[in-house]
Coordinates of C-alpha atoms in Angstrom, one line a residue:
Chain A
M7 CA -20.6 -11.4 25.0
T8 CA -19.4 -7.9 25.9
A9 CA -18.7 -5.3 23.3
T10 CA -14.9 -5.8 23.9
D11 CA -15.2 -9.5 23.2
L12 CA -17.0 -8.8 19.9
T13 CA -14.2 -6.5 18.7
R14 CA -11.6 -9.1 19.4
L15 CA -13.2 -11.9 17.4
G16 CA -11.5 -13.1 14.2
I17 CA -13.5 -13.1 11.0
A18 CA -14.2 -16.8 10.9
E19 CA -15.3 -16.8 14.6
A20 CA -17.5 -13.8 14.0
L21 CA -19.2 -15.5 11.0
D22 CA -19.8 -18.5 13.2
G23 CA -21.3 -16.4 16.0
L24 CA -23.5 -14.5 13.5
A25 CA -24.6 -17.9 12.0
R26 CA -25.5 -19.2 15.4
G27 CA -27.4 -16.0 16.2
A28 CA -25.1 -15.4 19.3
F29 CA -25.1 -11.7 18.1
S30 CA -26.3 -9.6 15.3
A31 CA -24.3 -7.7 12.6
R32 CA -25.8 -4.5 14.1
E33 CA -24.3 -5.4 17.5
L34 CA -21.0 -6.3 15.9
A35 CA -21.0 -2.9 14.0
T36 CA -22.0 -0.9 17.2
A37 CA -19.3 -2.6 19.2
H38 CA -16.7 -1.5 16.7
L39 CA -18.2 2.0 16.2
E40 CA -18.0 2.5 20.0
A41 CA -14.4 1.2 20.2
M42 CA -13.5 3.5 17.3
A43 CA -14.9 6.6 19.2
A44 CA -12.9 5.6 22.2
A45 CA -9.6 5.2 20.2
R46 CA -9.7 8.4 18.3
N47 CA -6.3 9.3 19.8
L48 CA -4.8 6.8 17.4
N49 CA -6.0 8.9 14.5
A50 CA -6.5 5.7 12.5
Y51 CA -9.5 6.9 10.6
I52 CA -9.7 10.0 8.4
T53 CA -13.5 9.5 8.1
E54 CA -15.8 7.3 10.2
T55 CA -19.0 6.2 8.6
P56 CA -21.3 5.1 11.3
E57 CA -24.6 5.7 9.3
Q58 CA -23.4 3.4 6.5
A59 CA -22.1 0.9 9.0
L60 CA -25.4 0.6 10.7
A61 CA -27.4 0.5 7.5
M62 CA -25.1 -2.1 6.0
A63 CA -25.3 -4.1 9.2
D64 CA -29.1 -4.0 9.3
A65 CA -29.2 -5.1 5.6
S66 CA -26.8 -7.9 6.6
D67 CA -29.1 -9.1 9.4
A68 CA -32.1 -9.0 7.1
R69 CA -30.3 -11.2 4.5
R70 CA -29.3 -13.6 7.2
A71 CA -32.8 -13.8 8.6
K72 CA -33.9 -14.8 5.1
G73 CA -31.2 -17.5 4.9
E74 CA -29.4 -15.5 2.2
A75 CA -26.1 -14.7 4.1
L76 CA -23.1 -13.8 1.9
P77 CA -19.5 -15.1 2.5
L78 CA -18.5 -12.1 4.7
D79 CA -22.0 -11.0 5.8
G80 CA -21.8 -8.6 8.8
I81 CA -18.1 -8.4 9.0
P82 CA -17.0 -4.8 9.9
V83 CA -14.0 -3.7 7.9
A84 CA -11.9 -0.4 7.4
V85 CA -10.9 0.8 4.0
K86 CA -7.8 2.8 3.1
D87 CA -8.6 6.3 2.1
L88 CA -7.1 5.6 -1.3
F89 CA -10.1 3.6 -2.5
C90 CA -13.0 5.6 -4.0
T91 CA -16.2 5.1 -2.1
K92 CA -19.3 6.5 -3.6
G93 CA -20.6 9.4 -1.7
V94 CA -17.9 9.2 1.0
L95 CA -15.1 11.6 1.2
T96 CA -11.8 10.1 -0.3
T97 CA -8.6 12.1 0.4
A98 CA -5.7 9.8 -0.4
G99 CA -4.2 11.5 2.7
S100 CA -3.7 14.6 0.7
R101 CA -4.9 18.2 1.1
I102 CA -5.4 18.3 -2.8
L103 CA -8.3 15.9 -2.3
E104 CA -9.6 17.3 1.0
N105 CA -13.1 17.8 -0.5
F106 CA -13.3 15.0 -3.1
V107 CA -16.4 12.9 -2.9
P108 CA -16.3 10.2 -5.5
P109 CA -19.4 9.6 -7.6
Y110 CA -18.4 6.0 -8.0
E111 CA -17.2 2.9 -6.1
S112 CA -13.8 1.2 -6.5
T113 CA -14.0 -2.4 -7.8
V114 CA -12.4 -4.0 -4.7
T115 CA -14.6 -2.1 -2.2
A116 CA -17.7 -2.9 -4.3
K117 CA -16.7 -6.6 -4.1
L118 CA -16.3 -6.4 -0.4
W119 CA -19.8 -5.0 0.0
A120 CA -21.2 -7.4 -2.4
A121 CA -19.7 -10.2 -0.1
G122 CA -21.7 -8.6 2.8
A123 CA -18.9 -6.7 4.6
V124 CA -19.8 -3.6 6.6
M125 CA -17.9 -0.4 6.1
L126 CA -16.6 1.3 9.3
G127 CA -14.9 4.2 7.7
K128 CA -11.8 5.3 5.6
T129 CA -8.4 5.0 7.1
N130 CA -5.5 7.3 7.4
M131 CA -2.4 6.8 5.2
D132 CA 0.7 8.5 3.9
E133 CA -0.1 11.1 1.3
F134 CA -0.8 9.3 -2.0
A135 CA 0.6 6.2 -0.4
M136 CA 4.1 7.8 -0.4
G137 CA 5.8 6.9 2.9
S138 CA 6.6 4.1 5.3
S139 CA 5.5 5.8 8.5
N140 CA 2.1 7.5 8.0
L141 CA 3.9 10.7 8.9
T142 CA 3.3 12.3 5.5
S143 CA -0.5 12.3 5.8
Y144 CA -2.1 15.8 5.6
Y145 CA -4.4 14.6 8.3
G146 CA -1.7 13.9 10.9
P147 CA 0.3 10.9 12.0
V148 CA -1.4 7.6 13.1
V149 CA -0.3 6.3 16.5
S150 CA 0.3 2.6 16.8
P151 CA -1.4 0.8 19.7
W152 CA 2.0 -0.8 20.5
R153 CA 4.6 0.6 22.9
A154 CA 8.1 -0.5 23.5
K155 CA 8.9 -2.1 26.9
D156 CA 10.9 0.7 28.5
D157 CA 10.1 3.7 26.3
P158 CA 6.7 5.3 26.4
R159 CA 7.1 7.3 23.2
P160 CA 4.3 6.8 20.7
R161 CA 5.3 4.6 17.8
V162 CA 4.5 4.8 14.0
P163 CA 2.3 2.0 12.6
G164 CA 4.4 1.9 9.5
G165 CA 3.0 3.0 6.2
S166 CA 1.7 3.8 3.8
S167 CA -1.4 1.9 4.9
G168 CA -0.8 2.9 8.5
G169 CA -4.4 3.6 9.5
S170 CA -5.6 0.3 8.1
A171 CA -2.9 -1.6 10.1
A172 CA -3.3 0.3 13.3
A173 CA -7.1 -0.2 13.2
V174 CA -6.8 -4.0 12.9
A175 CA -4.1 -4.1 15.6
A176 CA -6.3 -1.9 17.9
A177 CA -9.4 -4.0 17.3
I178 CA -11.2 -1.0 15.9
A179 CA -11.7 -3.1 12.6
M180 CA -11.9 -6.8 12.1
G181 CA -10.1 -6.5 8.9
S182 CA -9.1 -3.8 6.4
L183 CA -8.0 -3.0 2.9
G184 CA -4.7 -1.4 2.1
T185 CA -2.5 -1.0 -1.0
D186 CA 1.1 -2.0 -1.5
T187 CA 3.4 -0.3 -4.0
G188 CA 6.7 -1.1 -2.5
G189 CA 5.8 -2.5 0.9
S190 CA 2.8 -0.4 2.0
I191 CA 0.9 -3.4 3.3
R192 CA 3.7 -5.7 4.4
Q193 CA 5.8 -3.2 6.3
P194 CA 2.9 -1.7 8.4
A195 CA 1.7 -5.4 9.0
S196 CA 5.2 -6.1 10.5
F197 CA 5.3 -2.9 12.6
S198 CA 1.7 -3.5 13.9
G199 CA 1.9 -7.2 14.7
I200 CA -0.7 -8.3 12.2
V201 CA -1.0 -10.2 8.9
G202 CA -0.8 -8.2 5.6
L203 CA -0.9 -9.7 2.2
K204 CA 0.1 -8.1 -1.1
P205 CA -1.4 -10.2 -3.9
T206 CA 0.3 -10.9 -7.3
Y207 CA 0.1 -7.8 -9.5
G208 CA -3.2 -8.1 -11.6
R209 CA -4.9 -10.3 -9.0
C210 CA -7.1 -7.5 -7.6
S211 CA -8.5 -4.6 -9.7
R212 CA -6.9 -1.2 -9.4
W213 CA -10.0 0.5 -10.8
G214 CA -11.1 3.3 -8.4
A215 CA -7.9 3.2 -6.3
V216 CA -6.1 6.4 -6.5
A217 CA -3.1 5.7 -8.7
F218 CA 0.5 6.2 -7.3
A219 CA 2.7 3.9 -9.4
S220 CA 0.4 1.9 -11.8
S221 CA 2.8 -0.9 -12.7
L222 CA 3.3 -1.6 -8.9
D223 CA 0.1 -0.7 -7.1
Q224 CA -1.9 -3.6 -5.8
A225 CA -4.8 -3.8 -3.2
G226 CA -4.7 -6.4 -0.4
P227 CA -6.0 -7.3 3.1
F228 CA -4.9 -6.8 6.7
A229 CA -6.2 -9.2 9.3
R230 CA -5.3 -10.8 12.6
S231 CA -4.9 -14.2 11.2
V232 CA -3.7 -15.8 8.0
R233 CA -7.1 -17.5 7.5
D234 CA -9.0 -14.1 7.9
A235 CA -6.5 -12.6 5.3
A236 CA -7.3 -15.5 2.9
M237 CA -11.0 -14.9 3.3
L238 CA -10.7 -11.2 2.6
L239 CA -8.5 -11.9 -0.5
R240 CA -11.1 -14.3 -1.9
A241 CA -13.7 -11.5 -1.7
I242 CA -11.6 -8.7 -3.4
A243 CA -9.7 -10.8 -6.0
G244 CA -10.8 -11.4 -9.6
F245 CA -10.9 -10.2 -13.1
D246 CA -12.2 -6.6 -13.9
P247 CA -12.5 -5.4 -17.4
Q248 CA -12.2 -1.8 -16.2
D249 CA -8.6 -2.5 -15.2
S250 CA -6.4 -3.1 -18.3
T251 CA -3.8 -5.0 -16.2
S252 CA -6.3 -7.1 -14.4
V253 CA -5.6 -10.9 -15.0
D254 CA -8.5 -13.1 -16.0
C255 CA -7.8 -16.3 -14.0
P256 CA -10.0 -18.2 -11.5
V257 CA -10.0 -17.1 -7.8
P258 CA -9.5 -20.2 -5.6
D259 CA -11.2 -20.5 -2.2
Y260 CA -8.0 -19.5 -0.4
A261 CA -9.3 -20.4 3.1
A262 CA -10.7 -23.8 2.2
G263 CA -7.4 -25.5 1.4
L264 CA -5.6 -23.8 4.2
D265 CA -4.1 -26.2 6.9
G266 CA -0.5 -25.0 7.3
D267 CA 0.9 -28.2 5.8
V268 CA 4.3 -27.3 4.4
R269 CA 5.7 -30.9 4.2
G270 CA 7.8 -31.4 1.2
L271 CA 7.7 -27.7 0.2
R272 CA 11.0 -26.1 -0.7
I273 CA 11.7 -22.8 1.1
G274 CA 14.4 -20.5 -0.4
V275 CA 16.5 -18.3 2.0
P276 CA 18.2 -15.6 0.0
A277 CA 21.7 -14.7 1.2
E278 CA 21.3 -11.1 0.0
Y279 CA 18.6 -10.3 2.7
R280 CA 21.2 -10.6 5.4
P281 CA 23.3 -7.5 5.1
A282 CA 25.9 -6.9 7.8
E283 CA 23.8 -4.2 9.4
L284 CA 20.7 -6.3 9.8
P285 CA 19.7 -6.0 13.6
E286 CA 20.6 -9.1 15.6
D287 CA 17.1 -9.7 16.8
I288 CA 15.7 -9.6 13.3
A289 CA 18.3 -12.0 12.1
A290 CA 17.6 -14.3 15.1
L291 CA 13.8 -14.3 14.3
W292 CA 14.5 -15.1 10.6
D293 CA 16.7 -18.0 11.8
Q294 CA 13.8 -19.1 14.1
G295 CA 11.4 -18.9 11.2
I296 CA 13.7 -21.1 9.1
A297 CA 13.8 -23.7 12.0
W298 CA 10.0 -23.6 12.4
L299 CA 9.5 -24.4 8.7
R300 CA 12.2 -27.1 8.8
D301 CA 10.5 -28.6 11.9
A302 CA 7.2 -28.5 10.1
G303 CA 8.6 -30.7 7.3
A304 CA 9.8 -28.2 4.7
E305 CA 13.1 -28.3 3.0
I306 CA 15.2 -25.3 3.4
V307 CA 17.2 -24.2 0.3
D308 CA 19.9 -21.5 0.2
I309 CA 19.3 -19.2 -2.8
S310 CA 20.8 -16.1 -4.3
L311 CA 18.9 -13.1 -5.7
P312 CA 22.0 -11.1 -6.9
H313 CA 20.2 -8.0 -7.8
T314 CA 18.4 -7.5 -4.5
T315 CA 20.4 -4.3 -3.6
C316 CA 19.5 -2.7 -7.0
A317 CA 15.7 -3.0 -6.3
L318 CA 15.4 0.0 -4.0
P319 CA 17.3 2.5 -6.3
A320 CA 15.4 1.3 -9.4
Y321 CA 12.2 1.6 -7.5
Y322 CA 13.0 5.2 -6.7
I323 CA 13.2 6.0 -10.3
I324 CA 10.2 4.0 -11.6
A325 CA 7.7 4.8 -8.8
P326 CA 8.3 8.6 -8.9
A327 CA 8.3 8.5 -12.7
E328 CA 4.9 6.9 -12.7
A329 CA 3.7 9.1 -9.9
S330 CA 4.7 12.3 -11.7
S331 CA 2.5 11.2 -14.6
N332 CA -0.4 9.9 -12.5
L333 CA -0.6 13.0 -10.3
A334 CA -0.7 15.3 -13.3
R335 CA -4.5 15.1 -13.1
Y336 CA -4.6 17.1 -9.9
D337 CA -4.8 20.5 -11.5
G338 CA -7.6 22.3 -9.7
V339 CA -10.0 22.1 -12.7
R340 CA -12.1 19.0 -12.4
Y341 CA -12.1 18.1 -8.7
G342 CA -10.2 18.7 -5.5
L343 CA -8.4 21.8 -4.2
R344 CA -8.2 24.9 -6.3
V345 CA -6.0 27.9 -5.4
P346 CA -7.4 30.7 -7.5
A347 CA -5.0 32.7 -9.8
D348 CA -5.5 35.2 -12.7
E349 CA -3.8 32.9 -15.1
L350 CA -4.3 29.1 -15.9
T351 CA -0.6 28.0 -15.5
E352 CA -0.3 30.1 -12.3
M353 CA -3.5 28.4 -11.0
Y354 CA -2.0 24.9 -11.7
E355 CA 1.2 25.8 -9.9
A356 CA -0.5 27.5 -7.0
T357 CA -2.9 24.7 -6.6
R358 CA -0.3 21.9 -6.7
G359 CA 2.2 23.8 -4.7
A360 CA -0.3 24.2 -1.9
G361 CA -2.1 20.9 -2.4
F362 CA 0.9 18.5 -2.2
G363 CA 3.0 17.9 0.9
A364 CA 6.8 17.8 0.9
E365 CA 7.2 14.0 0.1
V366 CA 4.7 14.0 -2.8
R367 CA 6.3 17.1 -4.2
R368 CA 9.7 15.6 -3.9
R369 CA 8.7 12.4 -5.7
V370 CA 6.8 14.3 -8.5
L371 CA 9.9 16.5 -9.1
I372 CA 12.2 13.4 -9.2
G373 CA 9.9 11.7 -11.5
T374 CA 9.6 14.7 -13.7
Y375 CA 13.4 15.0 -13.8
V376 CA 14.1 11.3 -14.7
L377 CA 11.5 11.4 -17.5
S378 CA 12.6 14.8 -18.9
A379 CA 14.4 15.2 -22.2
G380 CA 18.0 13.9 -22.1
Y381 CA 17.6 11.9 -18.9
Y382 CA 14.9 9.4 -19.9
D383 CA 17.3 6.7 -21.1
A384 CA 19.9 7.2 -18.4
Y385 CA 17.4 6.9 -15.6
Y386 CA 14.1 5.6 -16.5
N387 CA 15.1 2.9 -19.1
K388 CA 18.1 1.9 -17.1
A389 CA 15.8 1.3 -14.1
R390 CA 13.4 -0.7 -16.2
R391 CA 16.3 -2.9 -17.5
V392 CA 17.4 -3.5 -13.8
R393 CA 13.8 -4.3 -13.0
A394 CA 13.9 -7.1 -15.6
L395 CA 17.0 -8.4 -14.0
I396 CA 15.3 -8.4 -10.6
A397 CA 12.3 -10.3 -12.0
R398 CA 14.7 -12.8 -13.7
D399 CA 16.4 -13.5 -10.4
F400 CA 13.1 -14.4 -8.8
A401 CA 12.0 -16.5 -11.8
Q402 CA 15.3 -18.5 -11.7
A403 CA 14.9 -19.0 -7.9
F404 CA 11.4 -20.2 -8.2
Q405 CA 12.6 -23.0 -10.5
R406 CA 14.3 -24.4 -7.3
V407 CA 11.9 -23.4 -4.6
D408 CA 8.2 -23.0 -3.9
A409 CA 8.4 -20.1 -1.7
I410 CA 10.9 -17.6 -0.2
L411 CA 11.3 -16.6 3.5
T412 CA 12.8 -13.2 4.5
P413 CA 12.4 -10.6 7.2
T414 CA 9.6 -8.1 6.3
A415 CA 11.4 -5.0 7.4
P416 CA 14.9 -4.0 8.6
S417 CA 13.6 -2.5 11.9
D418 CA 10.8 -2.5 14.4
A419 CA 8.4 0.5 14.6
F420 CA 10.2 3.8 15.2
P421 CA 9.0 6.6 17.5
L422 CA 6.8 9.3 15.9
D423 CA 9.4 11.8 16.5
A424 CA 12.3 9.9 14.9
P425 CA 14.4 12.2 12.5
T426 CA 12.9 12.3 9.0
D427 CA 15.2 14.8 7.4
D428 CA 17.0 12.2 5.3
P429 CA 14.5 10.8 2.6
I430 CA 16.9 7.9 1.9
R431 CA 16.8 6.7 5.5
M432 CA 13.0 6.5 5.3
Y433 CA 13.2 4.7 1.9
L434 CA 15.4 1.9 3.4
N435 CA 12.3 0.7 5.3
D436 CA 11.2 -1.0 2.2
V437 CA 14.5 -2.7 1.3
F438 CA 13.1 -6.2 1.7
T439 CA 9.6 -5.6 0.3
V440 CA 10.4 -3.6 -2.8
P441 CA 12.1 -6.5 -4.8
A442 CA 8.9 -8.6 -4.9
S443 CA 7.0 -5.5 -5.8
M444 CA 9.3 -4.9 -8.7
A445 CA 8.7 -8.5 -9.9
G446 CA 4.9 -8.3 -9.3
L447 CA 5.0 -11.3 -6.9
P448 CA 2.7 -12.1 -4.1
G449 CA 3.9 -11.5 -0.5
I450 CA 2.7 -11.7 3.0
S451 CA 4.0 -10.5 6.3
V452 CA 3.2 -12.8 9.3
P453 CA 3.8 -11.5 12.9
A454 CA 6.4 -13.8 14.3
G455 CA 7.8 -12.3 17.5
L456 CA 8.9 -9.2 19.4
S457 CA 12.0 -7.1 19.0
R458 CA 14.5 -6.6 21.8
A459 CA 12.4 -3.4 22.5
G460 CA 9.3 -5.4 22.8
L461 CA 7.7 -4.4 19.5
P462 CA 6.3 -6.7 16.7
L463 CA 8.4 -8.2 14.0
G464 CA 7.1 -9.9 10.9
L465 CA 8.5 -12.5 8.6
Q466 CA 7.7 -12.2 4.8
V467 CA 6.8 -15.1 2.6
L468 CA 7.0 -14.6 -1.2
G469 CA 5.6 -16.9 -3.8
R470 CA 5.3 -17.5 -7.6
P471 CA 2.9 -15.3 -9.5
F472 CA -0.8 -16.2 -8.6
D473 CA 0.5 -18.8 -6.1
E474 CA -1.1 -17.1 -3.1
P475 CA -2.3 -20.6 -1.9
T476 CA 1.3 -21.7 -1.2
V477 CA 2.2 -18.3 0.3
L478 CA -0.8 -18.6 2.7
Q479 CA 0.2 -22.2 3.6
V480 CA 3.7 -21.3 4.5
A481 CA 2.4 -18.2 6.4
Q482 CA 0.0 -20.3 8.4
A483 CA 2.7 -22.7 9.4
L484 CA 4.7 -19.7 10.7
E485 CA 1.7 -18.2 12.4
R486 CA 1.1 -21.6 14.2
A487 CA 4.7 -22.1 15.3
A488 CA 5.1 -18.4 16.5
G489 CA 1.9 -18.3 18.5
F490 CA 2.0 -14.5 18.3
D491 CA -0.9 -12.5 19.8
P492 CA -1.8 -9.9 17.3
L493 CA -3.9 -8.2 20.0
G494 CA -0.9 -8.1 22.3
A495 CA -0.8 -4.3 22.2
L496 CA -4.2 -4.2 24.0
A497 CA -3.2 -6.6 26.7
P498 CA 0.4 -6.0 27.5
A499 CA 0.3 -8.4 30.5
L500 CA -0.7 -11.2 28.1
A501 CA 1.9 -10.5 25.4
P502 CA 4.5 -13.1 24.9
A503 CA 7.3 -12.7 27.4
K504 CA 10.7 -11.8 26.0
Chain B
M14 CA 25.1 14.7 -9.3
S15 CA 24.7 18.3 -8.5
L16 CA 21.5 20.3 -9.0
D17 CA 21.3 24.2 -8.8
K18 CA 18.4 26.3 -8.0
D19 CA 17.7 27.1 -11.6
M20 CA 17.4 23.4 -12.4
V21 CA 14.9 22.9 -9.6
R22 CA 13.0 25.9 -10.7
R23 CA 12.9 24.4 -14.3
I24 CA 11.8 20.9 -13.1
A25 CA 9.2 22.6 -10.7
H26 CA 7.7 24.4 -13.7
L27 CA 7.6 21.3 -15.8
A28 CA 5.7 19.6 -13.0
R29 CA 3.5 22.8 -12.5
I30 CA 4.3 22.9 -8.8
R31 CA 5.1 26.2 -7.2
V32 CA 8.3 26.0 -5.1
A33 CA 8.9 29.2 -3.0
D34 CA 12.4 30.7 -3.6
D35 CA 13.6 30.0 -0.1
E36 CA 12.7 26.3 -0.6
L37 CA 14.6 25.9 -3.8
E38 CA 18.0 25.2 -2.0
P39 CA 16.6 22.5 0.5
V40 CA 14.6 20.8 -2.3
A41 CA 17.7 20.8 -4.6
R42 CA 19.7 19.0 -1.7
D43 CA 16.9 16.5 -1.3
L44 CA 16.7 15.7 -5.0
E45 CA 20.6 15.5 -5.1
R46 CA 20.5 12.9 -2.3
I47 CA 18.0 10.7 -4.2
L48 CA 19.8 11.1 -7.5
G49 CA 23.0 10.2 -5.8
F50 CA 21.2 7.1 -4.3
V51 CA 20.0 5.8 -7.6
E52 CA 23.4 6.4 -9.2
Q53 CA 24.5 3.0 -8.0
L54 CA 22.5 1.5 -10.8
N55 CA 25.2 2.6 -13.3
A56 CA 27.3 -0.2 -11.9
V57 CA 24.8 -2.8 -13.1
D58 CA 25.5 -4.5 -16.3
T59 CA 22.2 -4.3 -18.3
E60 CA 23.8 -4.9 -21.8
G61 CA 21.3 -6.6 -24.0
V62 CA 18.5 -6.5 -21.3
E63 CA 15.1 -5.2 -22.6
P64 CA 13.4 -2.7 -20.3
M65 CA 10.6 -4.4 -18.3
T66 CA 7.2 -2.9 -19.3
S67 CA 4.8 -4.9 -17.3
A68 CA 5.0 -6.9 -13.9
V69 CA 2.9 -9.7 -15.5
A70 CA 3.6 -10.9 -19.0
M71 CA 0.5 -9.9 -21.0
T72 CA -0.8 -8.3 -24.1
L73 CA -3.2 -5.5 -23.6
R74 CA -6.8 -6.6 -24.2
Q75 CA -9.1 -4.9 -26.7
R76 CA -12.8 -4.7 -26.2
P77 CA -15.6 -4.2 -28.8
D78 CA -15.8 -0.6 -29.8
V79 CA -19.2 0.0 -28.3
V80 CA -20.5 2.6 -25.8
T81 CA -20.6 1.1 -22.3
D82 CA -21.0 4.2 -20.2
G83 CA -21.9 7.8 -20.4
D84 CA -24.7 10.3 -19.8
R85 CA -23.2 11.3 -16.4
R86 CA -22.7 15.0 -16.9
E87 CA -23.8 15.9 -13.4
E88 CA -21.7 13.3 -11.6
V89 CA -18.7 14.3 -13.7
L90 CA -19.2 17.9 -12.8
A91 CA -20.2 17.2 -9.1
N92 CA -16.7 17.9 -7.7
A93 CA -15.8 20.9 -9.9
P94 CA -14.2 23.8 -8.0
D95 CA -15.9 26.0 -10.5
R96 CA -18.3 25.5 -13.3
A97 CA -20.3 27.5 -15.8
G98 CA -23.4 25.6 -17.0
A99 CA -22.3 22.2 -18.3
F100 CA -18.6 23.1 -18.3
F101 CA -15.6 23.3 -16.0
A102 CA -14.6 26.9 -15.6
V103 CA -11.0 28.0 -15.5
P104 CA -9.4 31.4 -15.6
T105 CA -9.5 33.1 -19.0
V106 CA -7.0 31.5 -21.4
V107 CA -7.8 33.4 -24.7
E108 CA -9.0 37.0 -24.4

């Protein structure tokens, strides 16, 4: 097997090959490290960790030789640079953490390593996970491996987990971890032609993940198949006493029951996700997805989620409010950047002025404003009341349906040089992903087809709290019907014709 | 919603973020845009609706009041931009 073949394997196939002795974890890691070095133009990684990767791979091979292989033993993965990794630079895509080396490990990464996975490195991201393009990273934009048919301009991978998505799409990681606050796993998965899963709020521990908006942040996997995503989710999910909102309920073996059988399931199709300005190719793909599920034996049910259009404006109060509070800790005193000044307040202001990029500054200022005296009730409490209505819409819908099908994003991947002067235009990227975030629901994006321009488009499946098994089941039915090649960016000649 | 430069200066000071004088105007316009966008929530009837506090209905757990961690002074100080012995060092606050 060539090194290229090794990087193109799925997780289940790779585990099979490792078990048969067809190749070693070290060979698998080496193949990925070489591919990473050859793909540095994508800027998907902020930090590559070859020494750790090889040491972990050797330990994995030793375990396997003793017959003690773990569930993900030897699988090379990438980790969003938002997760604290002990002894490895963790920047959150920000200048203010350009020198931060955590003395501890986040819970979800610790769980991955405890399952035998091998760390390839830390991936690029929008600064503090604030963005939908990866353009706000202090460490430069990530370039998607995908190109449009008749337009050579480099494309964004989406964001904020842009590096994690691009790495999996470019076969320089077999799977990866991201975080999703308002769509930061699902939207880049859609743009990059891969699977991205945001679990139910509370399913995965937030401990050791740099906080953006604590009532929304959730860790989740990227992979090139629904089954692989299910395997990664099982490894990272579970109760953690160190996260006060972690939920103590059993973690199922998500992959074991997965067969894509949707017969008898009721699939909701919300009218509000079809605004007049929805691009035709996206509307057509959604219709195709509905037809696929109907053909697979599901019952399609028209539903209404009346407060859908309120979700994005409510999000842009709640998320910045929480961010302004969470980011108060970056003060140049205990870790991270310090810009010296003669006086303490001046030092804070100089440090934070230089350390935060424009989008982070914008959101912290908005959050500070909506929480300030005299505005708290009009903005923050109003948004939290609207949030309750959004959650109620979903709860009512889920009395009638088992899952909901929508497009993941309102566009395909835009060029790196697309205008970004209007923050609202960028925020609209998350219009279909934010509502479920507000309600804390699980959601997945499955690559389902190509846009008119020849770029990937995803469909989103949403489920009831902690019903990831149904979400995965519906996702696999779509995956099977779509037959999309998640490595299509690497072999344009083999990509589905359009 | 209109924001003037003085208001931006005041918010920036509350947030402890230095914003250069020539940036106050463009920042004010950005913030106005966002506040204009979220204003549509005023049209939503939220009469009698309790503000949502948690994405998942739960009561915060309590754990036994015992020491579970500690004695990590060097780790805690490892990333300090400046330290004096066992302390984080900052510019003089009290003469």
